[in-house]
Short mmCIF file of C-alpha atoms in Angstrom, two decimals:
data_model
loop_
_atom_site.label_atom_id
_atom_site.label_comp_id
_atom_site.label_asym_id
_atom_site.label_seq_id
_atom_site.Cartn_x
_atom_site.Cartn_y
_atom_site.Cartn_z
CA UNK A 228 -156.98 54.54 15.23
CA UNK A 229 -155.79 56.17 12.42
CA UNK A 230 -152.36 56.42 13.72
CA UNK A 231 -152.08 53.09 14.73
CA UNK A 232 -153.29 51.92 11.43
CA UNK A 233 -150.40 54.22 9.81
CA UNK A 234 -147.51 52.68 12.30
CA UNK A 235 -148.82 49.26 11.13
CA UNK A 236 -148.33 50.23 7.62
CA UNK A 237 -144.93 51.54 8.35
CA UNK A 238 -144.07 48.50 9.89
CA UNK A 239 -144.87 46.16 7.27
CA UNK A 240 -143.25 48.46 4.37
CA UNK A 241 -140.19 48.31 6.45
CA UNK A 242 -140.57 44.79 7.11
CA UNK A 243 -140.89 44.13 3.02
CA UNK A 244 -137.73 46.48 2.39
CA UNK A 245 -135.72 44.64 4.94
CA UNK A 246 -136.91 40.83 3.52
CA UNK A 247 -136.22 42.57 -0.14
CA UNK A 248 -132.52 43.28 0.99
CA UNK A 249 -132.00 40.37 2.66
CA UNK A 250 -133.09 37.98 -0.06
CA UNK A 251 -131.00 39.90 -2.60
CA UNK A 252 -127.91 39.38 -0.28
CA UNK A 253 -128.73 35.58 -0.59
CA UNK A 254 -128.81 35.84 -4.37
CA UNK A 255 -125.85 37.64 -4.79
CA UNK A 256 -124.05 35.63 -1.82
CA UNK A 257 -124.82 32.32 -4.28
CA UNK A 258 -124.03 33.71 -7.22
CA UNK A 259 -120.99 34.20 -5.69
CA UNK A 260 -120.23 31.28 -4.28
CA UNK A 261 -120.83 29.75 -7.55
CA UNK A 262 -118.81 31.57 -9.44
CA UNK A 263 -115.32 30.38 -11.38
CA UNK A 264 -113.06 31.89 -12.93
CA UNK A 265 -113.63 30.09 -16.39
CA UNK A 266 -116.71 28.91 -18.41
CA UNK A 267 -117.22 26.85 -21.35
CA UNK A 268 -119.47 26.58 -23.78
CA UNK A 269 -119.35 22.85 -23.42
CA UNK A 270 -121.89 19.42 -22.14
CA UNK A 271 -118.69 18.68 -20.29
CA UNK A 272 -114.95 19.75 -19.46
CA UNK A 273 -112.42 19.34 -17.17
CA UNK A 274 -108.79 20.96 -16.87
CA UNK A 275 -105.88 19.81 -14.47
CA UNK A 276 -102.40 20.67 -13.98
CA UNK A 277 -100.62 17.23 -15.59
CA UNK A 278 -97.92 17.19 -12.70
CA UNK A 279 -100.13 18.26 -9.35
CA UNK A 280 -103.34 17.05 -10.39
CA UNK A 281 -104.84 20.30 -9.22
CA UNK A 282 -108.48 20.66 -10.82
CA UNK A 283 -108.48 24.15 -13.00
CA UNK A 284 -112.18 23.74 -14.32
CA UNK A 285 -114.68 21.28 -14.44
CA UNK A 286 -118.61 20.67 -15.37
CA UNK A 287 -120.45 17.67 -16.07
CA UNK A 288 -116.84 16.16 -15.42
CA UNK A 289 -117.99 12.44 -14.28
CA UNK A 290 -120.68 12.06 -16.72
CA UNK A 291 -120.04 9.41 -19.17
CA UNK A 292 -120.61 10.98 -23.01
CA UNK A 293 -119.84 10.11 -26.56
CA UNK A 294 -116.44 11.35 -27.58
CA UNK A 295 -116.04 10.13 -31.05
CA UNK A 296 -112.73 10.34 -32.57
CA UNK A 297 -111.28 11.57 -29.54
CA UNK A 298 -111.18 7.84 -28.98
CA UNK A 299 -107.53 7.39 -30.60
CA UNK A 300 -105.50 9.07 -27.56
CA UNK A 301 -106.07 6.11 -26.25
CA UNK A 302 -105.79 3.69 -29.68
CA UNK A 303 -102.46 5.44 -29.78
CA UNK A 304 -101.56 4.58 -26.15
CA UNK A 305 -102.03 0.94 -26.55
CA UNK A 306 -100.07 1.10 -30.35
CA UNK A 307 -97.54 2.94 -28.44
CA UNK A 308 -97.51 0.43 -25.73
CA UNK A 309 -97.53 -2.25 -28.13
CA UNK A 310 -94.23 -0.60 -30.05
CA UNK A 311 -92.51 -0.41 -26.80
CA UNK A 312 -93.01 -3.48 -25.76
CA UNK A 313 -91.86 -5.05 -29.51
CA UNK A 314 -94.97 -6.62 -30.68
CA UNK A 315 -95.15 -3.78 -33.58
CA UNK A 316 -92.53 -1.80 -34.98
CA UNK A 317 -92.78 1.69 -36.27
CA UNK A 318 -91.42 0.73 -39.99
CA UNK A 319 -93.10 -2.26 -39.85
CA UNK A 320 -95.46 -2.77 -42.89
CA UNK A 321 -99.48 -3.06 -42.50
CA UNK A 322 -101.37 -4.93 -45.89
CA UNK A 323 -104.78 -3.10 -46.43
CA UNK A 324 -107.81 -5.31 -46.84
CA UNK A 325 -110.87 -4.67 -49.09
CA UNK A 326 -112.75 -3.81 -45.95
CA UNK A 327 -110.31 -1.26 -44.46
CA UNK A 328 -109.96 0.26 -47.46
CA UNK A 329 -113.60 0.70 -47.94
CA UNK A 330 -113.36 2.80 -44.71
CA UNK A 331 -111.12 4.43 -45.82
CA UNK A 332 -112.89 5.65 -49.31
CA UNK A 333 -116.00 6.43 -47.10
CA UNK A 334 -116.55 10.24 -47.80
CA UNK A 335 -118.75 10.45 -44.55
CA UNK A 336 -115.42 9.56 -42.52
CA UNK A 337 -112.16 11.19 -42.03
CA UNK A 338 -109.46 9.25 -43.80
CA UNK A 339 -106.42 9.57 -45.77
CA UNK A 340 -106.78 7.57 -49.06
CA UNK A 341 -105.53 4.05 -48.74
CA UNK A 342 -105.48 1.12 -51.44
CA UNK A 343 -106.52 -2.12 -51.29
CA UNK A 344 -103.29 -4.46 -51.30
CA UNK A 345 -101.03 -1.67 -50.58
CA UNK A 346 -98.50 -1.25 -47.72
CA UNK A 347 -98.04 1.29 -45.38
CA UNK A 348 -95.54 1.50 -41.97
CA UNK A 349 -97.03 1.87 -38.56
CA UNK A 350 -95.43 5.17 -38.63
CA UNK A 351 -97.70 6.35 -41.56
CA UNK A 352 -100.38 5.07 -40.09
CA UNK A 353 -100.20 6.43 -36.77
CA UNK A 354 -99.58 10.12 -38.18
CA UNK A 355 -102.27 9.84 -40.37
CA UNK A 356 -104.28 8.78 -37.12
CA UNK A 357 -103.76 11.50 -35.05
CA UNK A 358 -103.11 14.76 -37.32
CA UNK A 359 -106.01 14.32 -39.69
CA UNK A 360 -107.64 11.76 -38.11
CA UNK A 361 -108.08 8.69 -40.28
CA UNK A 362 -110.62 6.31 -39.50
CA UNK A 363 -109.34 3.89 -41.81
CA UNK A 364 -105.79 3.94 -40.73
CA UNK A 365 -107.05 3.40 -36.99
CA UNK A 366 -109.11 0.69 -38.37
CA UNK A 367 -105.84 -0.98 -39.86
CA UNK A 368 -103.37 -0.15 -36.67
CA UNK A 369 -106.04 -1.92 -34.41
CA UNK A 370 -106.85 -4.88 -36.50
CA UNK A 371 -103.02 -5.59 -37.26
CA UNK A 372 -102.31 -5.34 -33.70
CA UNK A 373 -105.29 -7.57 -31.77
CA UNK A 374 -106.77 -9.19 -35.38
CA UNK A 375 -110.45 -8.28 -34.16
CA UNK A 376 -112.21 -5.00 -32.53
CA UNK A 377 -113.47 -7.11 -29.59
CA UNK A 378 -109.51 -8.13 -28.72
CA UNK A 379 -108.62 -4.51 -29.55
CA UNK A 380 -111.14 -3.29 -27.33
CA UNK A 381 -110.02 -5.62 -24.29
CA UNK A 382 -106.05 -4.22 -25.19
CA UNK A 383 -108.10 -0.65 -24.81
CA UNK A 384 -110.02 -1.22 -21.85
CA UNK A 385 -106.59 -2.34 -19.97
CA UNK A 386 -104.67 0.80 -20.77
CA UNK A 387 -107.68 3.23 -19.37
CA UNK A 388 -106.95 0.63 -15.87
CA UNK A 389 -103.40 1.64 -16.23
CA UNK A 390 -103.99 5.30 -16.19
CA UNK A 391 -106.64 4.65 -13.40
CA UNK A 392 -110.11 4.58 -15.69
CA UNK A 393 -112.78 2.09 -14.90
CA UNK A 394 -115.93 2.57 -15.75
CA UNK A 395 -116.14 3.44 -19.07
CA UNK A 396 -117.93 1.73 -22.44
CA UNK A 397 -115.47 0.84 -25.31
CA UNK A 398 -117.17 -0.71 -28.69
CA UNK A 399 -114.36 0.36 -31.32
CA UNK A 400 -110.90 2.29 -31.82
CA UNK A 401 -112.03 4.66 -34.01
CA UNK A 402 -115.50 6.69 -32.10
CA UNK A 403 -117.66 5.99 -34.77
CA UNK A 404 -120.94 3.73 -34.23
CA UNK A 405 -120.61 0.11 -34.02
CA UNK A 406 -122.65 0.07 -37.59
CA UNK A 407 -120.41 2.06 -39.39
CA UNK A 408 -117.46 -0.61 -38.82
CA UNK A 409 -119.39 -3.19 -41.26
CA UNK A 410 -118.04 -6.23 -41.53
CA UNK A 411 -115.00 -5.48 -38.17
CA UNK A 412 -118.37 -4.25 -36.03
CA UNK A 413 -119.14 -5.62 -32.91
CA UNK A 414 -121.97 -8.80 -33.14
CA UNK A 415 -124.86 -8.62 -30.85
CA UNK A 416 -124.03 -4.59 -30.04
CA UNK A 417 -126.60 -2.21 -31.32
CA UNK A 418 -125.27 -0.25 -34.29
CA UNK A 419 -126.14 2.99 -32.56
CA UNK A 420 -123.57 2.16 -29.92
CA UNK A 421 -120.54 4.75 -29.20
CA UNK A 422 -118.02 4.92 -26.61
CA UNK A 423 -118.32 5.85 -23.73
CA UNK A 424 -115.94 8.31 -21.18
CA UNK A 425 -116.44 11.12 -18.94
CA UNK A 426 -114.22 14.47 -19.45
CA UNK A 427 -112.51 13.38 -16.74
CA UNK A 428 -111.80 10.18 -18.09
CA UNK A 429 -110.12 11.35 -20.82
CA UNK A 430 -108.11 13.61 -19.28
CA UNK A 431 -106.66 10.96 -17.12
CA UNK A 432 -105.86 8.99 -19.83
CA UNK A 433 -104.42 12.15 -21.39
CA UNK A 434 -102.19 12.49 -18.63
CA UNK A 435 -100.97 8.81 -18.44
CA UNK A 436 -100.53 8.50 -22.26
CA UNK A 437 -97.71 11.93 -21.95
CA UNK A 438 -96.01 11.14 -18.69
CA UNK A 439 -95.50 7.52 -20.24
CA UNK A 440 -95.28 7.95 -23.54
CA UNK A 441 -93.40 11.06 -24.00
CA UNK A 442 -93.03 10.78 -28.16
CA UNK A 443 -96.88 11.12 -27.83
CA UNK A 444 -96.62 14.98 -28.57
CA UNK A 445 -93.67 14.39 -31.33
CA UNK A 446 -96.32 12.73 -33.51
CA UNK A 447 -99.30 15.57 -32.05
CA UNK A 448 -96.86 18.54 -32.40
CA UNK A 449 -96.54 17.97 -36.22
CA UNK A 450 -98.45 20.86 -38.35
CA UNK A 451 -98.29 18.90 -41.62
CA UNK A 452 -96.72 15.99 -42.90
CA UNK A 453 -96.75 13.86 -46.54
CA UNK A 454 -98.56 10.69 -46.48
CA UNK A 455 -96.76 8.28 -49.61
CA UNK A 456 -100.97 6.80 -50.68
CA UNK A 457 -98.50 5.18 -53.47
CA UNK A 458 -94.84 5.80 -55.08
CA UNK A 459 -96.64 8.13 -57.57
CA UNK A 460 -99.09 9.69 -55.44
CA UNK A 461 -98.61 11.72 -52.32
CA UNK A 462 -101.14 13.34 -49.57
CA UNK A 463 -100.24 16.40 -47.53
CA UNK A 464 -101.56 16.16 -44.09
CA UNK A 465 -102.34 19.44 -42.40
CA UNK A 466 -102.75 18.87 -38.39
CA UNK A 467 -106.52 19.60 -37.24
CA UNK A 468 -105.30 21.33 -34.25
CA UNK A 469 -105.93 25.08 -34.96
CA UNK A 470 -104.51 25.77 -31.40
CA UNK A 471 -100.81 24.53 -32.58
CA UNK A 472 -97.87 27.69 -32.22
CA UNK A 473 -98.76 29.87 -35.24
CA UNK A 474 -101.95 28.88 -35.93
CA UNK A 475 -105.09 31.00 -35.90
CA UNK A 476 -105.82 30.10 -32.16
CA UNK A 477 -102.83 29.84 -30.97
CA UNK A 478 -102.68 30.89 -26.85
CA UNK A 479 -100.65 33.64 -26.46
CA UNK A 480 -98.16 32.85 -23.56
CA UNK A 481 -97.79 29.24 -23.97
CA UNK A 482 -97.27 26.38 -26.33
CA UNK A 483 -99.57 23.96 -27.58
CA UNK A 484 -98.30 20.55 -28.46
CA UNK A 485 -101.42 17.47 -28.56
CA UNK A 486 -103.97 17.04 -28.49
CA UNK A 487 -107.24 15.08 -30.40
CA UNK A 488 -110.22 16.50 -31.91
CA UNK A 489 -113.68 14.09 -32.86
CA UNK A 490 -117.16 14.92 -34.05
CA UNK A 491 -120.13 12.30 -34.36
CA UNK A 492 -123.77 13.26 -34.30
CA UNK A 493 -124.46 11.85 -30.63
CA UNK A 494 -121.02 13.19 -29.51
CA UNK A 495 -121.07 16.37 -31.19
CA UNK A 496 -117.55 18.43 -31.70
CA UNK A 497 -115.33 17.28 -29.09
CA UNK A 498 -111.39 18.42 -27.89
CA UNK A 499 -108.76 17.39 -26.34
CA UNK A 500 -105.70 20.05 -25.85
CA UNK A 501 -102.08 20.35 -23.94
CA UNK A 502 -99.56 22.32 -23.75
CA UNK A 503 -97.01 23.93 -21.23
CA UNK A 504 -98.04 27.26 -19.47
CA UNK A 505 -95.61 28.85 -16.97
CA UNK A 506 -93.63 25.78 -17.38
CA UNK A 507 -96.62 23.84 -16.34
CA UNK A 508 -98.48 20.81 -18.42
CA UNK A 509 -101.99 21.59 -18.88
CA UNK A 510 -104.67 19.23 -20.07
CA UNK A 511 -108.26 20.37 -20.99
CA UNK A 512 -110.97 17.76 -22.12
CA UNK A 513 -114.17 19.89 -23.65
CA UNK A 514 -117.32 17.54 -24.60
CA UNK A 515 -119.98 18.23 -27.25
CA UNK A 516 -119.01 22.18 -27.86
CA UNK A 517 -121.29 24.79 -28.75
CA UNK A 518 -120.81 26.23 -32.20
CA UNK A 519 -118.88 26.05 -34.88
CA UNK A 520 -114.83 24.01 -34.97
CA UNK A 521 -113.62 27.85 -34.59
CA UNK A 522 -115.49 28.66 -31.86
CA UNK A 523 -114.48 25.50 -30.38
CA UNK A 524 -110.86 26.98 -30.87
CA UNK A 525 -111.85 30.06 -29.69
CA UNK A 526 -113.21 28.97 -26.23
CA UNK A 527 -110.08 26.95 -25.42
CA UNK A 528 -108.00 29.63 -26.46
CA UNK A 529 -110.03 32.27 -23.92
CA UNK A 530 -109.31 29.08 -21.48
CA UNK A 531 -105.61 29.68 -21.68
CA UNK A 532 -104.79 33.46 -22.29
CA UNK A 533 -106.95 33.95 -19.06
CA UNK A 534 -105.05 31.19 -17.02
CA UNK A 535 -101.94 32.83 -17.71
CA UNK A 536 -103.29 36.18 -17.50
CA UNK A 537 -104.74 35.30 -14.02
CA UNK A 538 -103.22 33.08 -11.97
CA UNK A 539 -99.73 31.91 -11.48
CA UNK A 540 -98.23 28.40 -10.44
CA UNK A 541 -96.82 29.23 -7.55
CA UNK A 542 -94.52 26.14 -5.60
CA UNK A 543 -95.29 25.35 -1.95
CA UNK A 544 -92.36 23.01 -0.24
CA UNK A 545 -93.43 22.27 3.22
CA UNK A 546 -95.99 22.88 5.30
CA UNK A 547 -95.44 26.09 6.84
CA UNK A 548 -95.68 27.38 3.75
CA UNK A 549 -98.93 27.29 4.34
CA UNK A 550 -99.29 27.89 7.74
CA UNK A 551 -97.31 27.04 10.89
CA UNK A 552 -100.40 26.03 12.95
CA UNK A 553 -101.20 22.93 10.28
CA UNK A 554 -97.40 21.66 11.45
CA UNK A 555 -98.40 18.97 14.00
CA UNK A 556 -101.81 17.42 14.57
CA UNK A 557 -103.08 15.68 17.83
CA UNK A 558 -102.50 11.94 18.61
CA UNK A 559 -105.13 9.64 20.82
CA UNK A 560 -103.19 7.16 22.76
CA UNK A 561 -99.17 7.88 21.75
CA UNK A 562 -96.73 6.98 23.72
CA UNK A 563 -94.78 9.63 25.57
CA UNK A 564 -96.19 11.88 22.20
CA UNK A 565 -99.68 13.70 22.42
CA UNK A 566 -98.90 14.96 18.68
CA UNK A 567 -97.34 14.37 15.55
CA UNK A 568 -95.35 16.83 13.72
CA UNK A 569 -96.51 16.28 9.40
CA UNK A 570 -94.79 17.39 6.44
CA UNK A 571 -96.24 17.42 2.55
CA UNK A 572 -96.14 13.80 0.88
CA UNK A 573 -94.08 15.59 -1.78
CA UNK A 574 -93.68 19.05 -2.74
CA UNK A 575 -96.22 20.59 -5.31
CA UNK A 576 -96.96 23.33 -6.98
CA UNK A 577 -100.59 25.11 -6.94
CA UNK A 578 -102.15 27.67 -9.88
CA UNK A 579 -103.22 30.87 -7.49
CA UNK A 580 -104.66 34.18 -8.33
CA UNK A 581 -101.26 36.70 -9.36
CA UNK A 582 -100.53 39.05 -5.91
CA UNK A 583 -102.24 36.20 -3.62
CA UNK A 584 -100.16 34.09 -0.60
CA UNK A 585 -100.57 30.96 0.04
CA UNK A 586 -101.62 31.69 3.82
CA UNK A 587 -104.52 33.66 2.31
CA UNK A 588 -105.83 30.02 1.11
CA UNK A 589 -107.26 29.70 4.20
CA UNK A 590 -105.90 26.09 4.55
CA UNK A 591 -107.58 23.47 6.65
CA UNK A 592 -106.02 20.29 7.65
CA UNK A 593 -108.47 16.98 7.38
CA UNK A 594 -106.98 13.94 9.20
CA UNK A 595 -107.68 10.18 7.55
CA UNK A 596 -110.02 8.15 9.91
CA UNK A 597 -113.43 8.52 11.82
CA UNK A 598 -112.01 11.33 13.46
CA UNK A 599 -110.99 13.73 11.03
CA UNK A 600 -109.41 16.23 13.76
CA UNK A 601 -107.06 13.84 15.56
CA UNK A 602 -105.00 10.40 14.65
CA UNK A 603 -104.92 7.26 16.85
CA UNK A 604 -101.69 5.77 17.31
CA UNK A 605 -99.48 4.19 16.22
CA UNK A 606 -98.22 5.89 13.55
CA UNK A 607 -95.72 5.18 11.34
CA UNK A 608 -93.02 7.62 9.86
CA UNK A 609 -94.07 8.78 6.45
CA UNK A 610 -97.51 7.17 6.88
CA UNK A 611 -100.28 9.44 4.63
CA UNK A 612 -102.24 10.85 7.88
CA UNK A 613 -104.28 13.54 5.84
CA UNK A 614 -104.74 16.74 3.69
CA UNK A 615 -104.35 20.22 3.37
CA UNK A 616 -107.46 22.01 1.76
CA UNK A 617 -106.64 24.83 -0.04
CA UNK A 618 -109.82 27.64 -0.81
CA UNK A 619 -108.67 29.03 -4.30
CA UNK A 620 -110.54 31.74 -5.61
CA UNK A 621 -112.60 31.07 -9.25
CA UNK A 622 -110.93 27.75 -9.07
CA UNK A 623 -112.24 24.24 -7.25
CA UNK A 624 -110.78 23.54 -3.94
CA UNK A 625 -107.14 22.32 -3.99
CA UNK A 626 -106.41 18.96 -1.46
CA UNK A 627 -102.26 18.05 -1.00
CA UNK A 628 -101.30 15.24 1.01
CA UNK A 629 -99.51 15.24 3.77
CA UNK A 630 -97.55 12.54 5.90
CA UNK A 631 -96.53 11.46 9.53
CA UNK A 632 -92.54 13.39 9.53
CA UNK A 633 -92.17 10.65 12.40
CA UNK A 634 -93.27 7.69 14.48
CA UNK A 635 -95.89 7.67 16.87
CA UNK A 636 -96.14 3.85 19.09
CA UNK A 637 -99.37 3.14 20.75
CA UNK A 638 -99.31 4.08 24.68
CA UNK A 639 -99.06 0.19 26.62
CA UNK A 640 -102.12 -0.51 28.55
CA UNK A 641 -99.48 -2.15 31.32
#
């Protein structure tokens, strides 16, 4: 009895060990799987190559949040717009009004002194804007351009559709609370009320406002420059961007040249950064830091040195790049064809771990439709039929499109 009692004992220790191992392997296999390659200290983020769209980071990335000054990337997109398209001109000349210049005298705000009755040029206004941040001169941009925040905010709302944003919340041009605009505030709105965008968002709008509006990062790319307040009196603007070449946080192997920074209560300390890496545009949105403006700095500095430390862009130009059995895909019901050879929609580029192939990606092809193994004919020659997934490691998956390389007509019933 004894001995039986002794096996049983055995047994169950070994049984405990065993479930002990086995749940650990489940932790660590999660933990694993969960696992990227960067972290920040942030409510939200999201970084994307500009040209391939290729996701680098992201958390909290479709969540709308305050973003607070970060607001005038796209302010300056539809100024910019506006310039191109000749209803404002860069020296043209902007009258301040007693309540834009009380903005601007607001200690609470960021601003570069501006006097009632004065003039100042678009040009002064937009620097002002975007390398110190000036609520009043945003206030003054917007109004001359639309005459009212609510038309302003329409002009706003329009641009984010351009660069493919939606659903979003827009109440002013400058990220402050409606209350704080006084007398150009929205009626009806509560005064608590702050825009509204996801990290993804503003990204997007990021990229559109570059890749359109090139002289974007000739006005962000500027470390100081002298703001005439009158002919006697001059202010020295010093860019807020501590991640600008030769700065304290500059990256290492790559050049900063935009992008925002903003900081409300609700929003907390918000950035917005680009730059080229490896010859690559990089955006990278971070919501409602941890910390202080430096370590702000600091975390998307860590963001960048390991990028380039890491990984490597790394150009794939057709399909068998990837892997020769992704080079054709079935076809239900072609004529004289049972498959369809496919080539990339375009050629792109991909960020991968330095020393790793593309074939070790482990690419899987996804076809568009019900079935996502197989196409139906007909298809047409350069018709979109699918993706590639690519399995990147520490980074999110990786989809590229790819397209019908020729025709496929339907088989006749007769």
């Amino acid at each position: 009895m004894k001995k039986v009692k002794s096996f049983f004992a055995k047994l169950l220790l070994i049984t405990a060990i065993i479930s002990i191992c086995l749940n650990g392997l489940g932790m660590f296999a999660k933990v694993h799987a969960d696992t990227t390659a960067f972290q920040m200290d942030a409510r939200a983020a999201y970084a994307i190559d500009a040209e391939s769209g290729q996701v680098l980071y992201q958390k909290n990335a479709t969540k709308r949040y305050p973003i607070a000054s970060v607001i005038k990337i796209l302010t300056l997109g539809v100024i910019l717009q506006d310039i191109r398209n000749h209803h404002l001109k860069w020296d043209q000349k902007i009258k301040i009004t007693p309540a834009v210049a009380k903005m601007a005298d607001d200690w609470h705000f960021s601003n570069v002194p501006l006097v009632n009755g004065e003039e100042y040029t678009v040009r002064q206004l937009v620097d002002s804007m975007m390398l110190v941040s000036a609520d009043g001169s945003t206030e003054a941009l917007a109004l001359a351009d639309a005459g009212s925040t609510a038309a302003f905010n329409k002009k706003m709302m329009a641009f984010a559709k351009k660069a493919g944003v939606t659903d979003i919340k827009i109440y002013n041009m400058i990220g402050l609370p409606n209350g704080d605009l006084g007398k150009h505030k929205l009626k009806g709105v509560d005064k608590d009320a702050e825009n509204l965008l996801s990290a993804k968002d503003v990204a997007l709008i990021s990229k559109y406002l570059v890749e359109t509006y090139p002289e974007t990062l000739d006005i962000t790319k500027q470390k100081f420059a002298n703001f005439d307040v009158t002919k006697d009196q001059q202010y020295l603007m010093t860019n807020v961007n501590a991640l600008l070449p030769q700065n304290g946080f500059a990256p290492k192997d790559g050049e900063i040249d935009g992008l925002k920074t903003g900081n409300t209560d609700r929003a907390g300390k918000c950035i917005v950064s680009t730059g080229t890496f490896a010859g690559r545009r990089i955006i990278l949105v971070a919501l409602h830091t941890k910390g202080e403006w430096n370590d702000q700095s600091k975390m998307q500095q860590d963001f960048y040195n390991k990028l380039i430390d890491e990984y490597q862009p790394v150009e794939i130009k057709k399909v068998s790049d990837l892997s020769a059995k992704l080079t054709s895909v079935k076809v239900k019901n072609g004529k004289n064809k049972n498959k369809a050879n496919i080539k990339l929609t375009k050629k792109t580029t991909v960020w991968l771990p330095k020393s790793m192939k593309l074939q070790a990606t482990k690419p899987t092809l996804r076809v568009q439709g019900d079935d996502q193994k197989q196409l139906t004919a007909p298809v047409k020659k350069n018709q979109q039929v699918g993706s590639i997934k690519l399995h990147i490691p520490g980074l999110p998956d990786f989809n590229i499109p790819v397209s019908a390389s020729r025709s496929v007509a339907e088989k006749s019933m007769f």
